[in-house]
XYZ file of C-alpha atoms in Angstrom:
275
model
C 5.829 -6.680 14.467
C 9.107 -6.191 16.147
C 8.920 -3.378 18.565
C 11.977 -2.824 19.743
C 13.718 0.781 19.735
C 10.664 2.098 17.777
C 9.110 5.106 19.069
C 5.914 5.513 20.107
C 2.872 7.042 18.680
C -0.099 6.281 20.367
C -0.762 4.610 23.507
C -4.069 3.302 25.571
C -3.151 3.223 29.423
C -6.363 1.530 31.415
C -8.976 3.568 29.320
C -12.225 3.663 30.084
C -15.642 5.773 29.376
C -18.865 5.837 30.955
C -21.591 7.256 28.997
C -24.203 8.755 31.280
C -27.780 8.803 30.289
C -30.989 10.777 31.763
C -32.248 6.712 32.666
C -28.450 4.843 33.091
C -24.551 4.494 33.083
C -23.065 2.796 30.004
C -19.833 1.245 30.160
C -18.466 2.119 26.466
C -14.796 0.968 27.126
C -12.946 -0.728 29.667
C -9.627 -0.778 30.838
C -8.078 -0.798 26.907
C -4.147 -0.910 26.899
C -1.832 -1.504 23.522
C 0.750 0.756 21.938
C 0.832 2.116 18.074
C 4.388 2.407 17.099
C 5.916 4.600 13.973
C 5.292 3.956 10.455
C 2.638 0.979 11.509
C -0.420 0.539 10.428
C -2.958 -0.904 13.211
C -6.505 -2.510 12.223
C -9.333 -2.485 14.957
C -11.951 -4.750 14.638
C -14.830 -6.429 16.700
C -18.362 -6.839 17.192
C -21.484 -4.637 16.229
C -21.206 -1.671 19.234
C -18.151 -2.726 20.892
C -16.614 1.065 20.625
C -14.215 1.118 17.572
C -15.451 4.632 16.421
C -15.260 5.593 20.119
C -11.313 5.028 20.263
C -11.086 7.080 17.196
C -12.950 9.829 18.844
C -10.804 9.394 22.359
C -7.587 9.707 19.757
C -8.911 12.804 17.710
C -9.787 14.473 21.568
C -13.500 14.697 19.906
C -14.246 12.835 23.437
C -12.355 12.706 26.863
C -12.032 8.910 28.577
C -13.587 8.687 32.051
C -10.426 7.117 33.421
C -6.923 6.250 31.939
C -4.525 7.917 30.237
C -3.698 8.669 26.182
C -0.258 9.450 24.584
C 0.069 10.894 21.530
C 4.008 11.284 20.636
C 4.658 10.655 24.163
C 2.518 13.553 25.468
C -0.065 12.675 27.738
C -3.758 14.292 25.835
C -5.736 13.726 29.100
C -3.404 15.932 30.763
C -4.824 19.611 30.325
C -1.582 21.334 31.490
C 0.236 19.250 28.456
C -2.347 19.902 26.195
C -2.687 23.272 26.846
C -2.222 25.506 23.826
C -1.956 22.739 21.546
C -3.583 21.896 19.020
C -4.475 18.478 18.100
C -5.621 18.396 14.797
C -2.585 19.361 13.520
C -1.619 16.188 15.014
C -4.620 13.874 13.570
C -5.539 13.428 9.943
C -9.327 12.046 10.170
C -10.428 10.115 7.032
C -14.217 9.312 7.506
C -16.971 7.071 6.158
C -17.740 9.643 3.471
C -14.959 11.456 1.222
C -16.788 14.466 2.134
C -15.653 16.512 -0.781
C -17.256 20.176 -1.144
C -18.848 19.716 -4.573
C -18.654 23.508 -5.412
C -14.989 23.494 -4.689
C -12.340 22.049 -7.122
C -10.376 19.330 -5.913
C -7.330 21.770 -5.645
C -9.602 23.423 -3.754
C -10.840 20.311 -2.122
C -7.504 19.274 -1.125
C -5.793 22.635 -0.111
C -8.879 23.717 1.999
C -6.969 22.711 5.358
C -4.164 24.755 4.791
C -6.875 27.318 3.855
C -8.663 27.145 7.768
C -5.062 27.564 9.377
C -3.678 30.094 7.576
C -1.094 28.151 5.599
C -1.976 28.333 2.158
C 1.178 30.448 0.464
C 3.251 27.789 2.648
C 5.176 27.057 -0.512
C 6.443 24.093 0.828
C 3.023 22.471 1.620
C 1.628 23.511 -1.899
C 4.297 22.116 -3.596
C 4.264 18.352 -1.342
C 0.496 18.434 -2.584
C 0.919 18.805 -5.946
C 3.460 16.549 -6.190
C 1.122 13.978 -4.049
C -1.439 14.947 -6.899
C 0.920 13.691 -9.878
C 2.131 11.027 -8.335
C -0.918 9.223 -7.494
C -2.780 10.466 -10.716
C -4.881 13.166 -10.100
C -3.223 16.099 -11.525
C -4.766 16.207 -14.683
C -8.213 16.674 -12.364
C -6.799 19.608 -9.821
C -10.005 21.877 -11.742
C -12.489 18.920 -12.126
C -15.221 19.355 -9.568
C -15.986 15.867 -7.193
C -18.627 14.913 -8.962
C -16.562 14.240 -11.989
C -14.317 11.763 -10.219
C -15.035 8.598 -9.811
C -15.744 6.943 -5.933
C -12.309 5.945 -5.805
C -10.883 8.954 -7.081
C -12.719 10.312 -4.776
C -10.955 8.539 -1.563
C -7.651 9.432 -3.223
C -8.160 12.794 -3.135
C -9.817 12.885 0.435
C -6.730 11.198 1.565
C -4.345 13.479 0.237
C -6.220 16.388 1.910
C -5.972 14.512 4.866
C -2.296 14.043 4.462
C -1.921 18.105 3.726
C -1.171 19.141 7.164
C 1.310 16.287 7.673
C -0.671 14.875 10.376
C 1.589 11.693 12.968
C -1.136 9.873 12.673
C -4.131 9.041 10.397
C -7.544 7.763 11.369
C -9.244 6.053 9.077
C -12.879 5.126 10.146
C -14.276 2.480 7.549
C -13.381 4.999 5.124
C -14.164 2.326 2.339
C -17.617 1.197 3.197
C -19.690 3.401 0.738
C -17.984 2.047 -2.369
C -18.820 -1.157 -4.152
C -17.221 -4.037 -3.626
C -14.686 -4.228 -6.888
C -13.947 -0.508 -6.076
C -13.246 -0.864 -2.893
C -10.381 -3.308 -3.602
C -8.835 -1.121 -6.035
C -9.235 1.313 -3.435
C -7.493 -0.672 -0.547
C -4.569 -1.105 -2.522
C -4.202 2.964 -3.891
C -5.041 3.987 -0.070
C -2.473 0.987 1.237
C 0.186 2.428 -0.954
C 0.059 5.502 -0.541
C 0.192 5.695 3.171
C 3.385 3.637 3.019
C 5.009 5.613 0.272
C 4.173 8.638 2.577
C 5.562 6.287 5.739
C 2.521 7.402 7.445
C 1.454 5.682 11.274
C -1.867 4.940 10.172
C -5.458 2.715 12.159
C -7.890 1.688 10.436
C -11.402 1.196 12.061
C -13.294 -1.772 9.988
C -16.032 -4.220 10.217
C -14.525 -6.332 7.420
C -11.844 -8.371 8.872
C -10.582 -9.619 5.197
C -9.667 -6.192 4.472
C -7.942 -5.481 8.163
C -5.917 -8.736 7.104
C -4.887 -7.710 3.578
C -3.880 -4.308 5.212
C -2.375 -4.079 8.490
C 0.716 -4.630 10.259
C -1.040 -6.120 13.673
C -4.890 -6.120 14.249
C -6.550 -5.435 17.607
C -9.530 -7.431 18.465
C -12.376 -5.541 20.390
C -14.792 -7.771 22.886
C -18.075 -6.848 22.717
C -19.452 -3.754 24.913
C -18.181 -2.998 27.597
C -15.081 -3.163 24.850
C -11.880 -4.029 25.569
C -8.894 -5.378 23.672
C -9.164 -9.107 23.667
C -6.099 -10.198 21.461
C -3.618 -8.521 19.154
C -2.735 -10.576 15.822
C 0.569 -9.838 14.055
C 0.321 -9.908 9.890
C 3.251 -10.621 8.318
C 2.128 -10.341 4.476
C 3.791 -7.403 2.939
C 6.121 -9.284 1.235
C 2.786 -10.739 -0.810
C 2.331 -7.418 -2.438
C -0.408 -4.834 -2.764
C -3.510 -6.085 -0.379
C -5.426 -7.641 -3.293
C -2.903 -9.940 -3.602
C -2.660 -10.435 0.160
C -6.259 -11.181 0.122
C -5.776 -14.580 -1.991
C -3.137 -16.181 0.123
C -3.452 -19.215 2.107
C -2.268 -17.501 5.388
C -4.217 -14.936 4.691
C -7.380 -17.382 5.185
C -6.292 -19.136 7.929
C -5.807 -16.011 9.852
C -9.488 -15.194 8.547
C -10.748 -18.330 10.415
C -8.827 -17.752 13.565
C -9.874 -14.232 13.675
C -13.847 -15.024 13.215
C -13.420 -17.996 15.893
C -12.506 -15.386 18.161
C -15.366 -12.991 17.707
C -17.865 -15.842 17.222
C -16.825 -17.686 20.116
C -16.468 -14.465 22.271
C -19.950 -13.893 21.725
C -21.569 -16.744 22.335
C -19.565 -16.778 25.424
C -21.470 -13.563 26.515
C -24.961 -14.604 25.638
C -24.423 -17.691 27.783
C -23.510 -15.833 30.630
C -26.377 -13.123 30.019
């Protein structure tokens, strides 16, 4: 995707992390660069252990890299004196593996809770973008069901729209899919896929399935195995195919699936060799 005069988001400098144990040092990540520019949507992928989750966690500031530097919005998150004061989750909306859903709370509840925790919840402005988010992706008629009365991909829906309730820069969304079925999770792709760009959100999406990074992404980065590092960066160009479903089925779309499973397969059997 064409770069130029776009701002940045989110960018990797020469990041690494060492995890220390009581027995050893573990290199998690080494030396990972690439930039995340506005309104894209980035798809990691790579092997079994190769530290997806972990740049999720360096992003959110759940964990601090050993070495490198992180920008968020061109402010430097490794930097105490910039950081100080500042609050980063206001920053990061963090869609996990699980909706996690308080089933004794409605899902207006649900969905207002963040404003809730900071204070914000006669912010009439904020009320009012959720329940408009609400009817326009068809949940309003459920604002007093309880969770458990949605279905799985209602479910992500409305976890994403809490997510999106603070007006986070940037989501993270860390195999959010991978606990629904298989014919749900499609129909889920597409409401989740559409929704972020209705909302022009800058999005990265954390997934094992490389299919689904392909039907959904603007560019995907490719993870080596551990120590991880970025290995290539693949630009999709299938939006004008439609919702991801329909992205899924295309020729390119498969040839791209080939090229990207060469490079994992052939990456790892690289490694065992030389192990």
């Amino acid at each position: 995707m064409e770069s130029k005069n776009r701002k940045e988001i989110l960018k990797f400098e020469n990041v690494c992390l060492t995890y220390h144990t009581k027995d050893d040092e573990i290199t998690a990540l080494q030396d990972v660069n690439f930039t995340i520019y506005e309104g894209e949507f980035v798809a990691i992928v790579g092997p079994s252990g190769c530290g997806k989750t972990t740049l999720l966690s360096l992003v959110s500031g759940i964990l601090k890299p050993s070495s490198g530097k992180i920008f968020i919005d061109g402010r430097d998150i490794t930097d105490e004196k910039q950081t100080k004061n500042k609050n980063l989750n206001s920053e990061i909306g963090y869609m996990f593996q699980r909706d996690h859903l308080f089933d004794w709370r409605t899902i207006w509840k649900n969905v207002t809770l963040g404003l809730e925790i900071q204070g914000k919840k006669k912010d009439k402005k904020l009320i009012e973008k959720l329940e408009n988010l609400l009817s326009k992706y068809g949940l309003e008629q459920f604002k007093n069901k309880k969770p458990t009365q949605l279905s799985g991909g209602m479910r992500q829906r409305v976890a994403l729209i809490r997510t999106l309730a603070l007006e986070p820069k940037l989501l993270l969304l860390d195999e959010p899919f991978s606990a629904l079925d298989f014919q749900t999770r499609l129909s889920v792709c597409d409401s989740v896929s559409k929704i972020i760009s209705d909302e022009q959100k800058t999005a990265i999406l954390v997934t094992h399935d490389i299919a689904e990074a392909i039907s959904m992404a603007d560019r995907i980065i490719i993870l080596t195995t551990r120590p991880g590092t970025v290995k290539k960066i693949v630009d999709v160009d299938l939006k004008h195919l439609g919702a991801p479903i329909k992205r899924r089925e295309s020729e390119i779309a498969r040839k791209m699936f080939d090229e990207i499973w060469k490079d994992l397969i052939i990456y790892n059997l690289d490694k065992e060799v030389e192990t």
